[in-house]
Short mmCIF file of C-alpha atoms in Angstrom, two decimals:
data_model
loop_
_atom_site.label_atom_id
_atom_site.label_comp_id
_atom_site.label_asym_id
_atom_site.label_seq_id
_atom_site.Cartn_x
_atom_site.Cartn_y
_atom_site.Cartn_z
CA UNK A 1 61.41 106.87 98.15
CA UNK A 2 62.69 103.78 99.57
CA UNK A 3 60.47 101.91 102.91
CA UNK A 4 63.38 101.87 105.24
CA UNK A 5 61.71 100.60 108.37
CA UNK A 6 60.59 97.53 106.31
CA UNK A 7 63.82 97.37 105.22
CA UNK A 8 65.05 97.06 108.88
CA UNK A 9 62.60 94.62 109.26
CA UNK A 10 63.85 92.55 107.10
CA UNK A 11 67.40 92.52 108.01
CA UNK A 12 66.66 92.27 112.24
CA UNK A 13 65.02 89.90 114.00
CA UNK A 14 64.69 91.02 117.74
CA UNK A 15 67.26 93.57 117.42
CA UNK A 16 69.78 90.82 116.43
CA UNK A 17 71.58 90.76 111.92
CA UNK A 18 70.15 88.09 110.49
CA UNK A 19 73.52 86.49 109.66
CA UNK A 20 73.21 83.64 112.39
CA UNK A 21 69.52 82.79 110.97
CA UNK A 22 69.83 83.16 107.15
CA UNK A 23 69.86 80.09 105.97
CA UNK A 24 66.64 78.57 107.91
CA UNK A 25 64.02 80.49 106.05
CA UNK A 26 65.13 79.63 102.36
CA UNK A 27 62.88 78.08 100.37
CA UNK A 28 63.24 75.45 97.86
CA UNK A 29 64.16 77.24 95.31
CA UNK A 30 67.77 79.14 95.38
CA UNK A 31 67.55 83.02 95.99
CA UNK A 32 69.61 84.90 92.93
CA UNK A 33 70.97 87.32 93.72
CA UNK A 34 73.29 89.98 91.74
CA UNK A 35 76.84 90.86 92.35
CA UNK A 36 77.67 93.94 89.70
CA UNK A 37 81.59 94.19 88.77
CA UNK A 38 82.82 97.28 87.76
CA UNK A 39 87.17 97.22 87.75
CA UNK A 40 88.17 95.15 85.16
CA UNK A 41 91.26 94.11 86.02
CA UNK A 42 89.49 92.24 88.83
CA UNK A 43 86.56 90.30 86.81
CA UNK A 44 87.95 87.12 87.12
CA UNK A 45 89.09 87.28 90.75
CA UNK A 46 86.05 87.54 91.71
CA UNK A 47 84.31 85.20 88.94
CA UNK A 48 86.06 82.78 91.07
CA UNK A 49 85.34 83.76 94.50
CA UNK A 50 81.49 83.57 93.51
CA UNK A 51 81.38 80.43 91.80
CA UNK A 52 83.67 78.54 94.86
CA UNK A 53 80.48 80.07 96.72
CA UNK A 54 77.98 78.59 94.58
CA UNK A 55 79.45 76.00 94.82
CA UNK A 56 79.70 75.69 98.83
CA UNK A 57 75.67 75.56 98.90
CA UNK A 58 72.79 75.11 97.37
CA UNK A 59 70.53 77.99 98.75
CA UNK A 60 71.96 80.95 96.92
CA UNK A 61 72.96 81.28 93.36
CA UNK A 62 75.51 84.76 93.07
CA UNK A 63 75.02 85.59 89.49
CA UNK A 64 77.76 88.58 88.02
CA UNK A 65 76.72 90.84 86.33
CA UNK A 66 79.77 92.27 83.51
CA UNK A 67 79.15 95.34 81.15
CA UNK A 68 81.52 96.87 78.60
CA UNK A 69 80.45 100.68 80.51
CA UNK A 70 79.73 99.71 84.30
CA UNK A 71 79.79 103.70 85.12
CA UNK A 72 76.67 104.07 82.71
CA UNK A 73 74.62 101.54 82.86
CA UNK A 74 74.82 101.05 87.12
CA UNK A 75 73.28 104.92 86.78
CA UNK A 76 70.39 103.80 83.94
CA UNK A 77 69.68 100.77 86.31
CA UNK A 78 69.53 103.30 89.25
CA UNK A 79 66.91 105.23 87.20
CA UNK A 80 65.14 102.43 86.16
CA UNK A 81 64.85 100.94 89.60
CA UNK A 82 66.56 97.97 88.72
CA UNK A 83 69.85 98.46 91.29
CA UNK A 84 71.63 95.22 91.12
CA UNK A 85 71.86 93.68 95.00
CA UNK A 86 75.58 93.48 95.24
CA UNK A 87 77.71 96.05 93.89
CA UNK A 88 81.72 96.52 93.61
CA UNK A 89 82.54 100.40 94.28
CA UNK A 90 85.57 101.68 93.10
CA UNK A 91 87.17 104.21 96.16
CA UNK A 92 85.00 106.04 98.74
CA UNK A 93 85.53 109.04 97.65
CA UNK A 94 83.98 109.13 94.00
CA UNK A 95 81.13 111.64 93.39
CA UNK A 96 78.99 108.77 92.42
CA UNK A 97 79.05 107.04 95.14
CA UNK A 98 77.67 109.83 97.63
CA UNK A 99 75.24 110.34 95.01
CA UNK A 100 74.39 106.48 95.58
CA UNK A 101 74.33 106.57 99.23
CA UNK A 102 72.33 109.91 100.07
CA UNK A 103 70.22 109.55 96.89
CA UNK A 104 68.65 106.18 99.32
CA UNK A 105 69.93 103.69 96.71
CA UNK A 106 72.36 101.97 99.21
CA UNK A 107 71.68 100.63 102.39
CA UNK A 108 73.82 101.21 105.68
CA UNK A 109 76.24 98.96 106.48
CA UNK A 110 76.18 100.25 110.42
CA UNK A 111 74.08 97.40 112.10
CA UNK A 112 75.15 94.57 109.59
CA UNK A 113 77.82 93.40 112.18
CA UNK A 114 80.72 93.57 109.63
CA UNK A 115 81.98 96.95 110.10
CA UNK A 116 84.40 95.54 113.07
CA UNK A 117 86.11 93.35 110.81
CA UNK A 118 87.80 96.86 109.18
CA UNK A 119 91.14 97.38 110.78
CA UNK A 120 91.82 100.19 112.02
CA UNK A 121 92.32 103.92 110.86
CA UNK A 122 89.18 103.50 108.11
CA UNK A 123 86.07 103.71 109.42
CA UNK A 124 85.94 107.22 109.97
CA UNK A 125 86.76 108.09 106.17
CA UNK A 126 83.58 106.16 105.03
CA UNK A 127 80.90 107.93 106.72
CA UNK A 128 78.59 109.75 104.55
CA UNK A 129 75.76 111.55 106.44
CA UNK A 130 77.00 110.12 109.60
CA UNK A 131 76.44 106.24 108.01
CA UNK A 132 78.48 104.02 106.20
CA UNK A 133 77.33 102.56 103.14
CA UNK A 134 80.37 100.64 102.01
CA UNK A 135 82.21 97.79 103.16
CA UNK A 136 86.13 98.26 101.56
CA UNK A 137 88.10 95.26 100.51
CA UNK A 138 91.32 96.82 99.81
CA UNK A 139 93.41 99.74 99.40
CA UNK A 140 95.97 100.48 96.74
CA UNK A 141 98.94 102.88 95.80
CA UNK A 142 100.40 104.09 93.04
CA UNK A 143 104.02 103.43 92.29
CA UNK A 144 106.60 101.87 89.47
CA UNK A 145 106.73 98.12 88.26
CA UNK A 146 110.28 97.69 87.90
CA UNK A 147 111.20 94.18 85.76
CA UNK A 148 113.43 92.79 88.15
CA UNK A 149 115.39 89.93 85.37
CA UNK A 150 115.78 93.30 83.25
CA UNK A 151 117.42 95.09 85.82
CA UNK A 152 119.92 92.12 86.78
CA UNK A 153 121.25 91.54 83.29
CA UNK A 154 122.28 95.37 83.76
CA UNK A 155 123.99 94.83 87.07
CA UNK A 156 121.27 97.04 88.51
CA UNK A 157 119.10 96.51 91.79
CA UNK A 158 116.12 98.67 92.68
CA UNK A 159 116.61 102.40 92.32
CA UNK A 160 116.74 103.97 95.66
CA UNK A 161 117.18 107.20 94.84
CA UNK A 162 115.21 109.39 91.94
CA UNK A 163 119.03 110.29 90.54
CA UNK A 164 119.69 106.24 90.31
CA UNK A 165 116.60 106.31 88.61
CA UNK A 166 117.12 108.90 86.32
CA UNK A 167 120.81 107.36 85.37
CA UNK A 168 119.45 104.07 84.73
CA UNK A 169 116.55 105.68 82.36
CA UNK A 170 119.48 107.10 80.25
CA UNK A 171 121.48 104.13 80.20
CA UNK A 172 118.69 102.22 79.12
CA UNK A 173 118.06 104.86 76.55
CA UNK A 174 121.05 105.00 75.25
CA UNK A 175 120.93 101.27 74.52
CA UNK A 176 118.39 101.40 72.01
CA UNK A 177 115.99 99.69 74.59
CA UNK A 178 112.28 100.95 76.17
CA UNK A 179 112.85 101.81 79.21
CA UNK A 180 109.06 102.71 80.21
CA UNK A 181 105.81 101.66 78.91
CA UNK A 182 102.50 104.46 79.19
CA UNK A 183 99.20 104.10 78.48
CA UNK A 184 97.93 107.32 77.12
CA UNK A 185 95.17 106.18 75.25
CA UNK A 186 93.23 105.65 78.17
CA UNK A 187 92.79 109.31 79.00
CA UNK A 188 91.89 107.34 82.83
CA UNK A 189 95.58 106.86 83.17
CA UNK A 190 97.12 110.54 82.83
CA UNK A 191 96.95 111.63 86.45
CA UNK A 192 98.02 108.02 87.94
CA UNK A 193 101.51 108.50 86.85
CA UNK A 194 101.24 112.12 88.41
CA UNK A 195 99.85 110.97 91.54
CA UNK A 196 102.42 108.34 91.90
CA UNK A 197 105.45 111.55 91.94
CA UNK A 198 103.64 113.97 93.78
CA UNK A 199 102.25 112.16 96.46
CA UNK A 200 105.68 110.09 97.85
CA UNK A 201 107.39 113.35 98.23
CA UNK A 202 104.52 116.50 98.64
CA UNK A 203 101.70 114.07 100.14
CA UNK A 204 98.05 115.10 99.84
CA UNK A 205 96.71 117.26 97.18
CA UNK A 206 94.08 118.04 99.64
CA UNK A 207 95.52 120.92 101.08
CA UNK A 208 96.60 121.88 97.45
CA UNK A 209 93.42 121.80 96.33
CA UNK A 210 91.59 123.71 99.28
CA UNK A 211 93.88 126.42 98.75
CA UNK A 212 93.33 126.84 95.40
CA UNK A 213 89.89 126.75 95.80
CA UNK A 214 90.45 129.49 98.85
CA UNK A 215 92.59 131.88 96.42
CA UNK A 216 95.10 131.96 99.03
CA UNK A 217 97.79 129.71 96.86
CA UNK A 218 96.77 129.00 93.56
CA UNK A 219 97.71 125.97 91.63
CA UNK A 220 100.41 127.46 90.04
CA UNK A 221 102.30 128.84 92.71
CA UNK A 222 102.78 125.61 94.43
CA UNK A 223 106.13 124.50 94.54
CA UNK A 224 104.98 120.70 94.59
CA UNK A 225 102.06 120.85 91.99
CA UNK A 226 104.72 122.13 89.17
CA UNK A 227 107.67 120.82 89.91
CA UNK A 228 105.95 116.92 90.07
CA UNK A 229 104.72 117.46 86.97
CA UNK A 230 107.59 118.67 85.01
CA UNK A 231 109.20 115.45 86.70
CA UNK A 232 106.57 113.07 85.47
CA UNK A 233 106.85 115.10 82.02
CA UNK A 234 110.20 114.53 82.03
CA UNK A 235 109.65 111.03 82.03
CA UNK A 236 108.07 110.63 79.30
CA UNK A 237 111.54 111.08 77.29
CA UNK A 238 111.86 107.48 78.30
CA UNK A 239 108.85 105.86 76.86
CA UNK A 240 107.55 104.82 73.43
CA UNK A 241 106.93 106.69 70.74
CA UNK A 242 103.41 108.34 70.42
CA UNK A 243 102.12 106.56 74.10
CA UNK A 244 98.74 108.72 73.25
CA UNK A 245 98.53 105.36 70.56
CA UNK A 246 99.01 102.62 73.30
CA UNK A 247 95.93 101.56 75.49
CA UNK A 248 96.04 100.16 79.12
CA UNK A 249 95.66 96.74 77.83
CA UNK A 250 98.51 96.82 75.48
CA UNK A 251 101.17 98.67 77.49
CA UNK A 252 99.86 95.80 80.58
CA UNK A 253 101.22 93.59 77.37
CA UNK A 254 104.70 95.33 76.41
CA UNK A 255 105.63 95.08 80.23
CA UNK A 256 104.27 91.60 80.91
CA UNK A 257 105.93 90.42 78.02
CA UNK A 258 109.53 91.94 79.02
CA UNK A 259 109.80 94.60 76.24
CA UNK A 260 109.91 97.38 78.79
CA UNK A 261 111.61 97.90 81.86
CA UNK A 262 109.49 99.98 84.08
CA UNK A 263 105.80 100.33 84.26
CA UNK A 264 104.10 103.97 86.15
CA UNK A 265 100.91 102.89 87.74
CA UNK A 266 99.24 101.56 90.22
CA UNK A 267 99.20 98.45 91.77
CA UNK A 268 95.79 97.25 90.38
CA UNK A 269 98.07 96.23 87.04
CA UNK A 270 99.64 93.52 89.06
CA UNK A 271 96.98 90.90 88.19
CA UNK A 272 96.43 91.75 84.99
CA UNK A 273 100.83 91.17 84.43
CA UNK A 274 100.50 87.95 86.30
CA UNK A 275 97.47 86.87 84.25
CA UNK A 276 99.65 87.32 81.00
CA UNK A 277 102.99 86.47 82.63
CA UNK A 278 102.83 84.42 85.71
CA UNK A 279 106.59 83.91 86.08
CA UNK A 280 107.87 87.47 85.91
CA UNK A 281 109.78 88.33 87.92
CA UNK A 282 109.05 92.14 89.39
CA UNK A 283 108.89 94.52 91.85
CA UNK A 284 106.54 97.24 92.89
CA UNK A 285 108.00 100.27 94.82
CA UNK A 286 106.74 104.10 95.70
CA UNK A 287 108.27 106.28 93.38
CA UNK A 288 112.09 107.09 94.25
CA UNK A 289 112.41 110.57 95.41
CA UNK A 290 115.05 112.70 95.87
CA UNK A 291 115.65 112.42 99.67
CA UNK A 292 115.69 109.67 102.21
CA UNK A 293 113.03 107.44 101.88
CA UNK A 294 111.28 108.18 104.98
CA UNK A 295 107.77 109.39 104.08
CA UNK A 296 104.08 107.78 104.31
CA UNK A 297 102.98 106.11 101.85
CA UNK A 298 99.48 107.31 100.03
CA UNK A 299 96.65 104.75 99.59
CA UNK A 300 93.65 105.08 98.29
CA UNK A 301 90.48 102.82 99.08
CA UNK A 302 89.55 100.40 96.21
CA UNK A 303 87.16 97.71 95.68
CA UNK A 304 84.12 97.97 98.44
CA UNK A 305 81.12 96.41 98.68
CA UNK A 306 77.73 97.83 98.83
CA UNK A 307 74.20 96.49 99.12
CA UNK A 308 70.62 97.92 97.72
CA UNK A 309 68.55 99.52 99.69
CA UNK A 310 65.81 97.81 97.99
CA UNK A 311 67.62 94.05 98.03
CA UNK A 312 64.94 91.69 98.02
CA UNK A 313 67.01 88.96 99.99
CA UNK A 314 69.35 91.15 102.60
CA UNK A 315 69.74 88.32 104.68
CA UNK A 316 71.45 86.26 101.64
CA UNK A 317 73.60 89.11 100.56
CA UNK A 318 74.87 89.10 104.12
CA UNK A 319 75.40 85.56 103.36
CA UNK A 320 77.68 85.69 100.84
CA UNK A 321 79.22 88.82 102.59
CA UNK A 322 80.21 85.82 105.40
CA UNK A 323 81.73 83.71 102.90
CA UNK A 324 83.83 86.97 101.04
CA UNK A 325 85.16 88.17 103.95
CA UNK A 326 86.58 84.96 105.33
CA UNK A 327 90.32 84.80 106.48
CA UNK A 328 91.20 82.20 103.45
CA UNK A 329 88.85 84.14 100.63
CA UNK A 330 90.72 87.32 101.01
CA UNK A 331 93.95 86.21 101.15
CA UNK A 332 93.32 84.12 97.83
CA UNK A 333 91.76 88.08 97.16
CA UNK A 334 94.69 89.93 98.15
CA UNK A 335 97.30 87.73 96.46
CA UNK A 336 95.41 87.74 93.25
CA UNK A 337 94.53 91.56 93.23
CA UNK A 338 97.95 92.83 95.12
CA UNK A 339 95.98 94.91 96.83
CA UNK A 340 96.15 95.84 100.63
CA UNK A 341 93.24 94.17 102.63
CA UNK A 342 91.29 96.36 104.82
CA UNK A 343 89.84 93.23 106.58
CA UNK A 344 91.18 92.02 109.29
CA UNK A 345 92.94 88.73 108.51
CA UNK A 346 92.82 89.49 105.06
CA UNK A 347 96.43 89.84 103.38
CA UNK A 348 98.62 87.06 101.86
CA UNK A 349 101.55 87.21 99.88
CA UNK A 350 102.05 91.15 98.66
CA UNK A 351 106.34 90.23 98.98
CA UNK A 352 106.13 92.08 95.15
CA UNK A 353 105.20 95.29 96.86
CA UNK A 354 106.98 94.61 100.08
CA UNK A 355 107.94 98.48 100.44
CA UNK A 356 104.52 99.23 100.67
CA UNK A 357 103.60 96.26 102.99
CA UNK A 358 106.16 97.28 105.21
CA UNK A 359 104.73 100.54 105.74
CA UNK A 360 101.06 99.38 105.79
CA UNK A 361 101.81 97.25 108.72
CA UNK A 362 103.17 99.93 110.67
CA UNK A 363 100.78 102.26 109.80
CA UNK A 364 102.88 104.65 107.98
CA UNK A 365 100.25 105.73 105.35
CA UNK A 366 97.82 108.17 104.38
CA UNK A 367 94.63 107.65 103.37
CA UNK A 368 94.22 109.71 100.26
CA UNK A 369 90.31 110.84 100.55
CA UNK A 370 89.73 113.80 97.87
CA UNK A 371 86.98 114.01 96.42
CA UNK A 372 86.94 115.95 92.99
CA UNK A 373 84.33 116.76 91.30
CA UNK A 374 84.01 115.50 87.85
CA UNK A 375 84.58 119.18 85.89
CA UNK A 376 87.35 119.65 87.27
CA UNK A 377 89.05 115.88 86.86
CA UNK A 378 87.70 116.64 83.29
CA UNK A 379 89.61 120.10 82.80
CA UNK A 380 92.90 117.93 84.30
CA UNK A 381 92.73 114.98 82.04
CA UNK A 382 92.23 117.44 78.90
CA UNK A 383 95.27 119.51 80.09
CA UNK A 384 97.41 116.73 80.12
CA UNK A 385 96.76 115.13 77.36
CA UNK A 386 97.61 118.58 75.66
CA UNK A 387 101.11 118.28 77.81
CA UNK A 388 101.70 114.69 76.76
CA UNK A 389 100.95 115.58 72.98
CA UNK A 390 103.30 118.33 72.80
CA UNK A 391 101.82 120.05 69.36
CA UNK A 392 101.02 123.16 71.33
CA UNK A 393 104.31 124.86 72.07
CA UNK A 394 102.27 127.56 73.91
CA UNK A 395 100.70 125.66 76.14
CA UNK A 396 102.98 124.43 78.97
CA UNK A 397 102.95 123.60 82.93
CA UNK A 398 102.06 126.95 84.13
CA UNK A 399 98.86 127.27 81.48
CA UNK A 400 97.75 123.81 82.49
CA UNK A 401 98.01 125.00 86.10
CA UNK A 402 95.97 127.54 85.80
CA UNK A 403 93.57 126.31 83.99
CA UNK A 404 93.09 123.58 86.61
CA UNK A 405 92.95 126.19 89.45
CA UNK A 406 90.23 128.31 87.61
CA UNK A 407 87.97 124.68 87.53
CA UNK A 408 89.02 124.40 91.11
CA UNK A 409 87.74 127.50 91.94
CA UNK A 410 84.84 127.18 89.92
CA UNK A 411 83.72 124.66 92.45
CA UNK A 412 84.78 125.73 95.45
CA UNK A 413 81.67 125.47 97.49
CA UNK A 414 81.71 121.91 96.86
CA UNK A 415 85.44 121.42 97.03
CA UNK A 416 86.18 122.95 100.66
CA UNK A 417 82.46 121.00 101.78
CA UNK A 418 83.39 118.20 100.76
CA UNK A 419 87.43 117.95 102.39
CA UNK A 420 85.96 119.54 105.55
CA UNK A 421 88.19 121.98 104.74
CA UNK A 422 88.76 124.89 107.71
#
């Protein structure tokens, strides 16, 4: 479908990336090339990362590209051979993008020379067909905003334990005052909150999911599946009244805006709070469990990079790849997201999420790499949404369990492929 070896023509010259010649065969005229943004909460990060670039030369003009449905209309441009040259991918583990990468839409990132500015413990996770197609940015976690000013007028620090936690909730409660802010209208957000309970104390649902898919324990005879639910559940006694009304951008607003204590998500929010509230005061921590906080914490890839296989202009791409992964760009990246770089050199100020950081640096994490496929994530975020309602008195924990094992199973070639799963 695609001419790969003139492809590899055009990025080598004499075995050698192009990245030390690019700029002497320009013409007079700027190459365009297009950067397509897909996370939201990141637009106008890097809307300012691209225009300092355009900025920094004359040669190449990075135009963004910004749609109200990014999912949809990066798959119509696939079909209609019009792939942009740049695009942000969300994870590494997405069914999309290994339907990107072996469907010959994205070119490998393996000779490009940048794959050794990843630190370590990453690589590995990102090879699809034995190549990598993305480059990752960052990594982030799921946890609990915690309004720090809120907390000190209440003679309260951070939580350390999920009982502290649970008697502040009820305090707070008990005051008339919201404690927690959700965002249920975004049926996107249901399983963050979950992830952010199950994973600090039961890690992976990897193994949780290849033995469902197995037979040998089904969903609803794991111990951690139920009882982290019924926890996050229970949480929901502390929030606003019918959540399933209040989108992600309007809960971002409640907590920004100091009309709720606590905020369950993940650390992507952080800019977005800033942006609305740059002198909050807040911290971000893994969710308090009931033990001593000695586990890993779980990360998850986030923004990466990835080029077109049929880029017109590789050797400008790889250009503005230079410039993006430079020590001062992605720290002014890092800071702004809150994500955790996974470029060497990359990280400035996360002291919000310090917990986190401290872990990160000693490599105390897990690299959460499940991929799902889309049924089943489908037959979750219904069953949830059922749970959060609470109109069906029948349907409770156990139900939605099942039902999400029978989807699991459903797919179990492609589960238990996919997770290498032995």
């Amino acid at each position: 479908m695609f001419a790969g070896a003139m492809l590899l023509t055009l990025i080598f010259i004499a075995g050698k990336p192009m990245r030390g010649s690019c700029k002497k065969n320009y013409s007079q005229e700027p190459i365009e090339l297009s950067f397509f943004l897909r996370k939201r909460e990141t637009t106008h990060i890097f809307e300012t990362i691209v225009d300092k670039f355009n900025q920094s030369q004359d040669e190449i003009v990075v135009r963004t590209v910004i749609v109200p449905n990014p999912d949809t209309e990066l798959k119509m441009r696939a079909l209609n051979e019009e792939f942009p040259d740049i695009v942000e991918m969300i994870g590494s583990s997405d069914e999309s993008i290994r339907q990107y990468a072996l469907g010959g839409y994205l070119m490998p990132l393996d000779d490009t020379g940048f794959l050794d500015r990843i630190m370590e413990g990453y690589e590995e996770y990102l090879m699809m067909d034995e190549k990598v197609y993305i480059l990752p940015l960052s990594v982030n976690f799921r946890g609990l905003f915690l309004n720090c000013d809120l907390l000190e007028r209440r003679g309260w620090g951070v939580p350390e334990s999920y009982d502290e936690l649970h008697n502040l909730l009820e305090e707070i409660k008990a005051d008339g005052e919201q404690a927690m802010v959700f965002a249920d209208k975004d049926d996107w957000t249901f399983h963050q909150g979950w992830d952010a309970v199950y994973t600090v104390e039961w890690g992976s649902r990897r193994d949780a999911y290849c033995m469902a898919a197995e037979g040998t324990r089904p969903l609803q005879e794991n111990i951690g599946m139920s009882s982290s639910l019924e926890k996050y559940l229970k949480l929901r006694e502390f929030g606003q009244e019918k959540s399933w009304e209040t989108g992600y951008d309007e809960a971002i607003s409640v907590f920004a805006q100091e009309k709720a204590y606590m905020f369950l998500q993940g650390n992507w929010a952080y800019s977005a709070i800033k942006k609305q509230n740059p002198d909050i005061d807040m911290a971000f921590i893994p969710f308090p469990t009931d033990g001593e906080d000695d586990s890993d914490v779980f990360v998850k890839l986030d923004s990466s990079i990835a080029i077109s296989a049929t880029c017109a202009h590789p050797e400008a791409v790889l250009e503005f790849l230079e410039y993006l992964l430079s020590e001062d760009v992605m720290k002014y990246y890092t800071e702004s997201t809150g994500a955790y770089s996974c470029i060497k050199g990359g990280n400035g100020d996360l002291s919000f999420a310090q917990r986190f950081v401290d872990k990160l640096k000693k490599n105390e994490f897990v690299l959460e790499m499940v991929t799902v496929p889309g049924q089943v994530n489908d037959v979750r975020d219904r069953g949830l949404l059922r749970l959060i309602l609470g109109q069906d008195e029948t349907y409770d924990v156990r139900e939605f369990l099942e039902e999400l094992d029978e989807a699991i199973r459903m797919r179990k070639d492609e589960i238990l492929d996919d997770m290498k799963w032995e």
